[in-house]
Amino acid sequence: MTKPLPCYHVKSASGVRLYLESGQSLIDGMSSWWCAIHGYNHKELNDALVKQVNLMSHVMFGGITHDPAIQLCRHLIEMTNPKLECVFLCDSGSVSVEVALKQAIQYWDSKGQPEKKKFLSIKRGYHGDTFGAMFVSDPENSMHSIYSSYGPDNIFAEAPQIGFHDEWDEADIEDFKTKIEKHHKIIAAVILEPILQGAGGMRMYNPQYLKRVRELCDKYDVLLVLDEIATGFGRTGKLFAQEHANICPDIMCVGKAITGGYLTLAAVISTRNVANVISSGRTGCFMHGPTFMGNPAACAVSVKNLEILRTGTWKSQVLTIENILLKKFKPLMETGHRKIKEIRVLGAVGVIEMNNPIDVALYQKRFVELGVWVRPFGKLLYIMPPYIISEKDLNHLVDALISVATDDSLV
């Protein structure tokens, strides 16, 4: 590599702190890319993992099942919309998107409509790094634009512009409406991130947009896939972001926080109709079966993670984080700053969007000097801390974020 970014050597982690080889400790503002919602070295999660490893670390998930997988699927069905009844376990978030796309294509093939194989998504979206996921992510404004000529030619509507807290304007859905009206006969599914577009810009859009998408999918006989990989399990203040709009998808992807950040695992949860149509087709089953799907160790720690979530403590934790973010950001939101374009808050997500792209290495170095771990990108300084963060640590984290954002010596 000609210009590698600095890499900080972590030796251990506990609670909300990362301990570096240098001896320095950092308050983690990223939840390790949004998955470690209960922090690190959590005793109950540790115990669940060790107990399962001592019984069985892995077994193939073809013709065989096991208690952790059964318990996990039950939890997911009970925690999600009652219409979502069928679970398919996957290896990672990106793979869950691949599975969802394949399910949508196989659904229409089973119905004798194989021409419905394109996908409609919205710009500024991000759905993963594998090939299928890349080609339903923004083809122009993402890190995958270099690959755009190699994949399928999917359909993209303009990104929603009306913010989460702003007054709804029906004009915001017009481009999406035009695209689905024109192409619905070849569209297998719409796929988007509900309410919060994550890696595509940390954009928070109006719930009414999502309601209208659901209505248009129903009107034009198109499946709706919701990518809740980043938003699921409480991050936006609702257990799942779709609840802000009170809708249900046909297929939903979850990942990241599903194991509390311990092991890679994801799931695709679909309606009974989707599962029945797929299984009634020419193959008789869904055609996907990776080696490590349904890994017992990952499922066991996920079960314990979801049991912790189901106690409901996350609600007050996320609300506290949101209130502190709003309180700390309020003076800056009122006065503004020449370097800052916008400040956004939703649930346990705080975003400062700068006017210009930042020097990631320089900004990150300053964050480390201030004793926090923040991973900026593009024009964005943002935090998505573990839910267990104390008010003292969160105040320090937000102070560091504001300090760096308003430092005129940083460009």
Coordinates of C-alpha atoms in Angstrom, one line a residue:
M1 CA 0.0 0.0 0.0
T2 CA 1.3 3.4 -0.9
K3 CA -0.6 5.5 1.6
P4 CA -2.0 3.3 4.3
L5 CA -4.1 4.8 7.1
P6 CA -2.6 4.4 10.6
C7 CA -3.6 1.2 12.3
Y8 CA -4.1 1.1 16.1
H9 CA -3.2 -2.1 17.9
V10 CA -5.9 -3.3 20.3
K11 CA -4.9 -5.8 23.0
S12 CA -8.2 -6.2 24.8
A13 CA -11.6 -4.6 25.3
S14 CA -14.1 -4.4 28.1
G15 CA -17.3 -2.5 28.6
V16 CA -17.1 0.5 26.3
R17 CA -13.3 0.7 26.3
L18 CA -10.7 -0.5 23.8
Y19 CA -7.2 -1.1 25.4
L20 CA -4.3 -0.4 23.0
E21 CA -0.9 -2.0 23.0
S22 CA 0.5 1.4 23.9
G23 CA -1.4 1.3 27.2
Q24 CA -3.9 3.9 26.2
S25 CA -7.6 3.2 26.6
L26 CA -10.3 4.6 24.2
I27 CA -14.0 5.1 24.7
D28 CA -15.6 3.2 21.7
G29 CA -18.0 5.4 19.8
M30 CA -18.5 2.9 17.0
S31 CA -19.7 -0.3 18.7
S32 CA -17.2 -2.0 16.3
W33 CA -19.2 -0.9 13.2
W34 CA -22.5 -0.9 15.1
C35 CA -22.6 -4.5 16.4
A36 CA -21.3 -4.5 20.0
I37 CA -24.4 -3.0 21.5
H38 CA -23.8 -4.5 25.0
G39 CA -20.1 -3.5 24.9
Y40 CA -17.2 -5.9 25.2
N41 CA -16.3 -8.9 27.4
H42 CA -19.9 -9.2 28.6
K43 CA -20.1 -12.0 31.2
E44 CA -23.5 -13.4 30.1
L45 CA -22.4 -13.5 26.4
N46 CA -19.0 -14.9 27.3
D47 CA -20.6 -17.7 29.3
A48 CA -23.1 -18.5 26.6
L49 CA -20.3 -18.8 24.1
V50 CA -18.0 -20.9 26.2
K51 CA -20.8 -23.2 27.2
Q52 CA -21.8 -23.9 23.6
V53 CA -18.2 -24.4 22.4
N54 CA -17.7 -27.0 25.1
L55 CA -20.7 -28.9 23.7
M56 CA -20.3 -28.4 20.0
S57 CA -18.6 -25.6 18.1
H58 CA -20.0 -26.4 14.7
V59 CA -22.0 -28.9 12.8
M60 CA -23.3 -28.8 9.2
F61 CA -26.8 -27.3 8.8
G62 CA -28.0 -29.6 6.1
G63 CA -30.4 -32.4 7.3
I64 CA -29.3 -31.5 10.8
T65 CA -30.5 -28.9 13.3
H66 CA -29.7 -28.0 16.9
D67 CA -31.1 -26.2 20.0
P68 CA -29.3 -22.9 19.6
A69 CA -30.6 -22.5 16.0
I70 CA -34.1 -23.5 17.0
Q71 CA -34.1 -21.1 20.0
L72 CA -32.7 -18.2 17.9
C73 CA -35.3 -18.6 15.2
R74 CA -38.1 -18.6 17.8
H75 CA -36.7 -15.4 19.3
L76 CA -36.5 -13.7 15.9
I77 CA -40.1 -14.7 15.0
E78 CA -41.4 -13.5 18.3
M79 CA -39.5 -10.2 18.1
T80 CA -40.4 -9.2 14.6
N81 CA -43.8 -8.5 12.9
P82 CA -46.2 -11.4 13.2
K83 CA -46.3 -11.6 9.4
L84 CA -42.7 -12.6 9.3
E85 CA -42.7 -16.3 10.1
C86 CA -39.8 -18.0 8.3
V87 CA -36.1 -17.6 9.2
F88 CA -33.1 -18.5 7.0
L89 CA -29.7 -18.2 8.9
C90 CA -26.7 -16.7 7.1
D91 CA -23.1 -16.0 7.6
S92 CA -23.0 -12.2 7.5
G93 CA -25.0 -9.1 6.7
S94 CA -23.8 -9.0 3.1
V95 CA -24.6 -12.7 2.7
S96 CA -28.1 -12.1 4.1
V97 CA -28.6 -9.5 1.3
E98 CA -27.5 -12.0 -1.3
V99 CA -30.0 -14.5 0.2
A100 CA -32.8 -12.0 0.2
L101 CA -32.1 -11.1 -3.5
K102 CA -32.0 -14.8 -4.4
Q103 CA -35.3 -15.4 -2.5
A104 CA -37.0 -12.6 -4.5
I105 CA -35.8 -14.0 -7.8
Q106 CA -36.7 -17.6 -6.9
Y107 CA -40.1 -16.4 -5.7
W108 CA -41.0 -15.0 -9.1
D109 CA -39.5 -18.0 -10.9
S110 CA -41.7 -20.2 -8.9
K111 CA -44.7 -18.2 -9.9
G112 CA -43.9 -18.5 -13.5
Q113 CA -42.7 -14.9 -13.9
P114 CA -38.9 -15.3 -14.4
E115 CA -38.8 -11.9 -16.2
K116 CA -39.1 -10.3 -12.8
K117 CA -35.5 -10.4 -11.9
K118 CA -34.4 -6.7 -11.5
F119 CA -34.2 -4.8 -8.3
L120 CA -35.3 -1.2 -7.5
S121 CA -33.3 0.6 -4.9
I122 CA -32.7 4.2 -3.8
K123 CA -29.6 6.2 -4.3
R124 CA -27.3 6.7 -1.3
G125 CA -28.1 3.2 -0.2
Y126 CA -25.5 0.6 0.9
H127 CA -26.2 -3.1 1.3
G128 CA -22.8 -4.8 1.6
D129 CA -19.6 -5.7 -0.2
T130 CA -20.4 -9.0 -2.0
F131 CA -21.4 -8.8 -5.7
G132 CA -25.2 -8.9 -5.5
A133 CA -25.2 -6.5 -2.5
M134 CA -22.9 -4.1 -4.4
F135 CA -25.3 -3.9 -7.3
V136 CA -28.2 -2.8 -5.3
S137 CA -26.1 -0.2 -3.5
D138 CA -25.7 3.3 -5.0
P139 CA -23.9 2.8 -8.3
E140 CA -22.4 6.3 -8.4
N141 CA -21.8 7.6 -4.9
S142 CA -20.5 4.5 -3.1
M143 CA -17.1 2.8 -2.7
H144 CA -18.2 0.2 -5.2
S145 CA -18.6 2.6 -8.2
I146 CA -15.4 1.1 -9.7
Y147 CA -17.3 -2.2 -10.2
S148 CA -20.5 -0.7 -11.7
S149 CA -19.8 -1.9 -15.2
Y150 CA -19.4 -5.6 -14.2
G151 CA -22.8 -6.4 -12.7
P152 CA -26.6 -6.4 -13.4
D153 CA -28.2 -3.2 -14.5
N154 CA -30.6 -2.5 -11.7
I155 CA -32.9 0.5 -11.2
F156 CA -32.3 3.3 -8.8
A157 CA -34.7 6.1 -7.7
E158 CA -33.5 9.4 -6.2
A159 CA -32.7 9.2 -2.5
P160 CA -35.4 10.7 -0.2
Q161 CA -34.7 14.3 0.8
I162 CA -37.2 14.9 3.5
G163 CA -35.6 14.4 6.9
F164 CA -37.0 12.2 9.7
H165 CA -38.2 15.1 11.7
D166 CA -39.3 17.4 8.8
E167 CA -42.8 17.9 7.4
W168 CA -43.7 15.3 4.7
D169 CA -43.9 16.4 1.1
E170 CA -45.4 14.0 -1.4
A171 CA -43.0 15.2 -4.1
D172 CA -40.3 13.2 -2.2
I173 CA -41.7 9.9 -3.5
E174 CA -42.4 11.0 -7.1
D175 CA -39.2 9.6 -8.6
F176 CA -39.6 6.3 -6.9
K177 CA -43.2 6.2 -8.0
T178 CA -42.2 6.9 -11.6
K179 CA -39.6 4.1 -11.6
I180 CA -41.9 1.4 -10.1
E181 CA -44.8 2.4 -12.4
K182 CA -42.5 2.1 -15.5
H183 CA -40.5 -1.1 -14.6
H184 CA -42.7 -3.1 -12.2
K185 CA -43.2 -5.9 -14.7
I186 CA -39.4 -6.7 -14.5
I187 CA -38.8 -5.8 -10.9
A188 CA -38.5 -8.7 -8.4
A189 CA -38.2 -6.6 -5.3
V190 CA -37.5 -3.2 -3.9
I191 CA -34.6 -3.2 -1.4
L192 CA -33.7 -0.3 0.9
E193 CA -32.6 0.6 4.4
P194 CA -35.5 1.7 6.5
I195 CA -35.3 5.2 7.9
L196 CA -31.5 5.3 8.2
Q197 CA -29.2 5.1 5.2
G198 CA -26.0 4.0 6.9
A199 CA -22.7 3.7 5.1
G200 CA -24.2 5.7 2.2
G201 CA -24.2 8.9 4.3
M202 CA -25.9 8.3 7.6
R203 CA -29.1 9.9 6.2
M204 CA -32.3 9.9 8.3
Y205 CA -35.4 10.1 6.1
N206 CA -39.1 10.6 6.8
P207 CA -41.2 7.5 7.8
Q208 CA -43.9 8.6 5.4
Y209 CA -41.5 7.7 2.5
L210 CA -41.3 4.2 3.8
K211 CA -45.1 4.0 4.1
R212 CA -45.5 5.1 0.5
V213 CA -42.9 2.6 -0.7
R214 CA -44.9 -0.2 1.0
E215 CA -48.1 1.0 -0.7
L216 CA -46.5 1.2 -4.1
C217 CA -45.0 -2.3 -3.8
D218 CA -48.5 -3.7 -3.0
K219 CA -50.1 -1.8 -5.9
Y220 CA -47.6 -3.0 -8.5
D221 CA -47.1 -6.5 -7.1
V222 CA -43.4 -6.1 -6.2
L223 CA -41.8 -7.7 -3.1
L224 CA -40.3 -5.4 -0.4
V225 CA -37.0 -6.2 1.2
L226 CA -35.9 -4.2 4.2
D227 CA -32.2 -4.2 5.1
E228 CA -32.3 -3.8 8.9
I229 CA -28.7 -5.0 9.3
A230 CA -27.5 -1.6 10.7
T231 CA -30.8 -0.4 12.1
G232 CA -32.1 -3.6 13.7
F233 CA -32.2 -4.4 17.5
G234 CA -32.9 -0.9 18.8
R235 CA -30.4 1.4 17.2
T236 CA -32.9 4.0 16.0
G237 CA -35.1 4.0 19.1
K238 CA -37.4 1.3 17.8
L239 CA -36.6 -2.4 17.9
F240 CA -36.6 -2.3 14.1
A241 CA -36.6 0.9 12.1
Q242 CA -39.6 -0.2 10.0
E243 CA -41.7 0.3 13.2
H244 CA -41.3 4.1 12.8
A245 CA -43.5 3.7 9.7
N246 CA -45.7 0.8 11.1
I247 CA -45.1 -1.4 8.0
C248 CA -44.0 -4.9 7.4
P249 CA -41.7 -6.1 4.5
D250 CA -42.0 -9.4 2.6
I251 CA -38.4 -10.1 3.4
M252 CA -36.1 -8.6 6.1
C253 CA -32.4 -8.9 6.6
V254 CA -30.8 -8.6 10.1
G255 CA -27.2 -8.9 11.2
K256 CA -24.5 -6.9 12.9
A257 CA -25.9 -6.6 16.5
I258 CA -27.6 -10.0 16.3
T259 CA -24.8 -11.6 18.3
G260 CA -23.9 -8.5 20.3
G261 CA -20.7 -8.3 18.2
Y262 CA -19.3 -11.7 19.2
L263 CA -19.4 -13.7 16.0
T264 CA -20.5 -13.2 12.5
L265 CA -24.1 -14.2 11.9
A266 CA -27.2 -12.9 10.1
A267 CA -30.7 -13.9 9.3
V268 CA -33.3 -13.4 6.5
I269 CA -36.9 -13.4 7.8
S270 CA -39.7 -13.7 5.3
T271 CA -43.5 -14.1 5.2
R272 CA -45.1 -17.5 5.0
N273 CA -46.2 -16.6 1.5
V274 CA -42.7 -16.0 0.3
A275 CA -41.4 -19.3 1.8
N276 CA -44.4 -21.3 0.5
V277 CA -44.1 -20.0 -3.1
I278 CA -40.4 -20.7 -3.2
S279 CA -40.8 -24.2 -1.9
S280 CA -43.6 -25.0 -4.4
G281 CA -41.4 -24.1 -7.4
R282 CA -39.4 -26.4 -9.6
T283 CA -36.5 -26.8 -7.2
G284 CA -38.7 -27.6 -4.2
C285 CA -36.5 -25.6 -1.8
F286 CA -34.5 -22.4 -1.5
M287 CA -31.2 -22.9 -3.3
H288 CA -28.6 -21.7 -0.8
G289 CA -26.4 -23.6 1.7
P290 CA -23.1 -22.2 2.9
T291 CA -20.8 -24.2 5.1
F292 CA -21.1 -22.2 8.3
M293 CA -24.8 -21.2 8.2
G294 CA -26.5 -21.8 11.5
N295 CA -23.2 -22.1 13.4
P296 CA -24.1 -23.3 16.9
A297 CA -21.6 -21.1 18.7
A298 CA -22.9 -18.0 16.9
C299 CA -26.5 -19.0 17.5
A300 CA -25.9 -19.6 21.2
V301 CA -24.4 -16.2 21.8
S302 CA -27.1 -14.7 19.7
V303 CA -29.8 -16.3 21.8
K304 CA -28.3 -14.8 25.0
N305 CA -27.9 -11.5 23.3
L306 CA -31.6 -11.4 22.3
E307 CA -32.7 -12.6 25.7
I308 CA -30.9 -9.5 27.1
L309 CA -32.6 -7.3 24.5
R310 CA -36.0 -8.7 25.3
T311 CA -35.7 -7.6 28.9
G312 CA -36.4 -4.1 27.5
T313 CA -33.5 -2.3 29.1
W314 CA -32.2 -1.1 25.7
K315 CA -35.2 1.3 25.4
S316 CA -34.1 3.5 28.3
Q317 CA -30.5 3.1 27.3
V318 CA -31.1 4.3 23.7
L319 CA -33.4 7.1 24.9
T320 CA -30.8 8.3 27.3
I321 CA -28.2 8.4 24.6
E322 CA -30.6 10.2 22.2
N323 CA -31.4 12.8 24.9
I324 CA -27.8 13.5 25.7
L325 CA -26.9 13.8 22.0
L326 CA -29.6 16.3 21.5
K327 CA -28.7 18.3 24.6
K328 CA -25.0 18.4 23.8
F329 CA -25.5 19.2 20.1
K330 CA -28.2 21.8 20.7
P331 CA -25.9 24.9 21.1
L332 CA -24.0 24.0 18.0
M333 CA -27.2 23.3 16.1
E334 CA -28.5 26.7 17.0
T335 CA -25.3 28.7 16.3
G336 CA -23.9 26.7 13.4
H337 CA -20.3 26.5 12.3
R338 CA -18.6 27.4 9.1
K339 CA -17.2 23.8 8.7
I340 CA -20.5 22.0 9.5
K341 CA -23.4 21.4 7.1
E342 CA -25.8 19.6 9.4
I343 CA -26.1 17.7 12.7
R344 CA -28.5 14.8 12.9
V345 CA -29.7 12.6 15.8
L346 CA -31.9 9.5 15.9
G347 CA -31.9 7.0 18.7
A348 CA -28.3 6.0 19.5
V349 CA -27.0 7.6 16.3
G350 CA -25.3 11.1 16.3
V351 CA -24.0 12.6 13.0
I352 CA -22.0 15.7 12.2
E353 CA -21.9 16.2 8.4
M354 CA -19.1 18.5 7.4
N355 CA -19.2 20.8 4.3
N356 CA -16.1 19.3 2.8
P357 CA -14.4 15.8 2.8
I358 CA -12.1 15.3 5.8
D359 CA -8.6 13.9 6.2
V360 CA -9.5 10.6 7.9
A361 CA -6.1 9.9 9.2
L362 CA -5.7 13.4 10.7
Y363 CA -9.1 13.5 12.3
Q364 CA -8.8 10.0 13.7
K365 CA -5.4 10.8 15.2
R366 CA -7.0 13.7 17.0
F367 CA -9.8 11.5 18.3
V368 CA -7.3 9.0 19.7
E369 CA -5.4 11.9 21.4
L370 CA -8.7 12.8 23.0
G371 CA -9.2 9.2 24.3
V372 CA -12.1 8.1 22.0
W373 CA -12.4 5.8 19.0
V374 CA -14.4 7.4 16.2
R375 CA -14.1 6.2 12.6
P376 CA -15.0 9.1 10.3
F377 CA -15.5 8.7 6.5
G378 CA -16.2 11.1 3.6
K379 CA -17.7 14.2 5.1
L380 CA -19.0 12.5 8.2
L381 CA -18.1 12.4 11.9
Y382 CA -20.6 10.1 13.6
I383 CA -21.0 7.9 16.6
M384 CA -23.1 4.8 17.3
P385 CA -21.9 3.9 20.8
P386 CA -22.7 0.7 22.8
Y387 CA -26.1 1.0 24.5
I388 CA -24.4 0.4 27.9
I389 CA -22.2 3.6 27.7
S390 CA -22.4 5.7 30.9
E391 CA -23.5 9.3 30.8
K392 CA -20.0 10.4 31.8
D393 CA -18.4 8.5 29.0
L394 CA -21.0 9.6 26.5
N395 CA -20.5 13.2 27.5
H396 CA -16.7 12.8 27.0
L397 CA -17.3 11.2 23.6
V398 CA -19.7 13.9 22.3
D399 CA -17.4 16.6 23.6
A400 CA -14.5 15.1 21.6
L401 CA -16.7 14.9 18.5
I402 CA -17.7 18.6 18.8
S403 CA -14.1 19.6 19.6
V404 CA -12.7 17.9 16.5
A405 CA -15.6 19.1 14.2
T406 CA -15.1 22.7 15.2
D407 CA -11.3 22.7 15.3
D408 CA -10.3 25.3 12.6
S409 CA -6.8 23.8 12.5
L410 CA -8.2 20.6 11.0
V411 CA -9.0 20.6 7.3

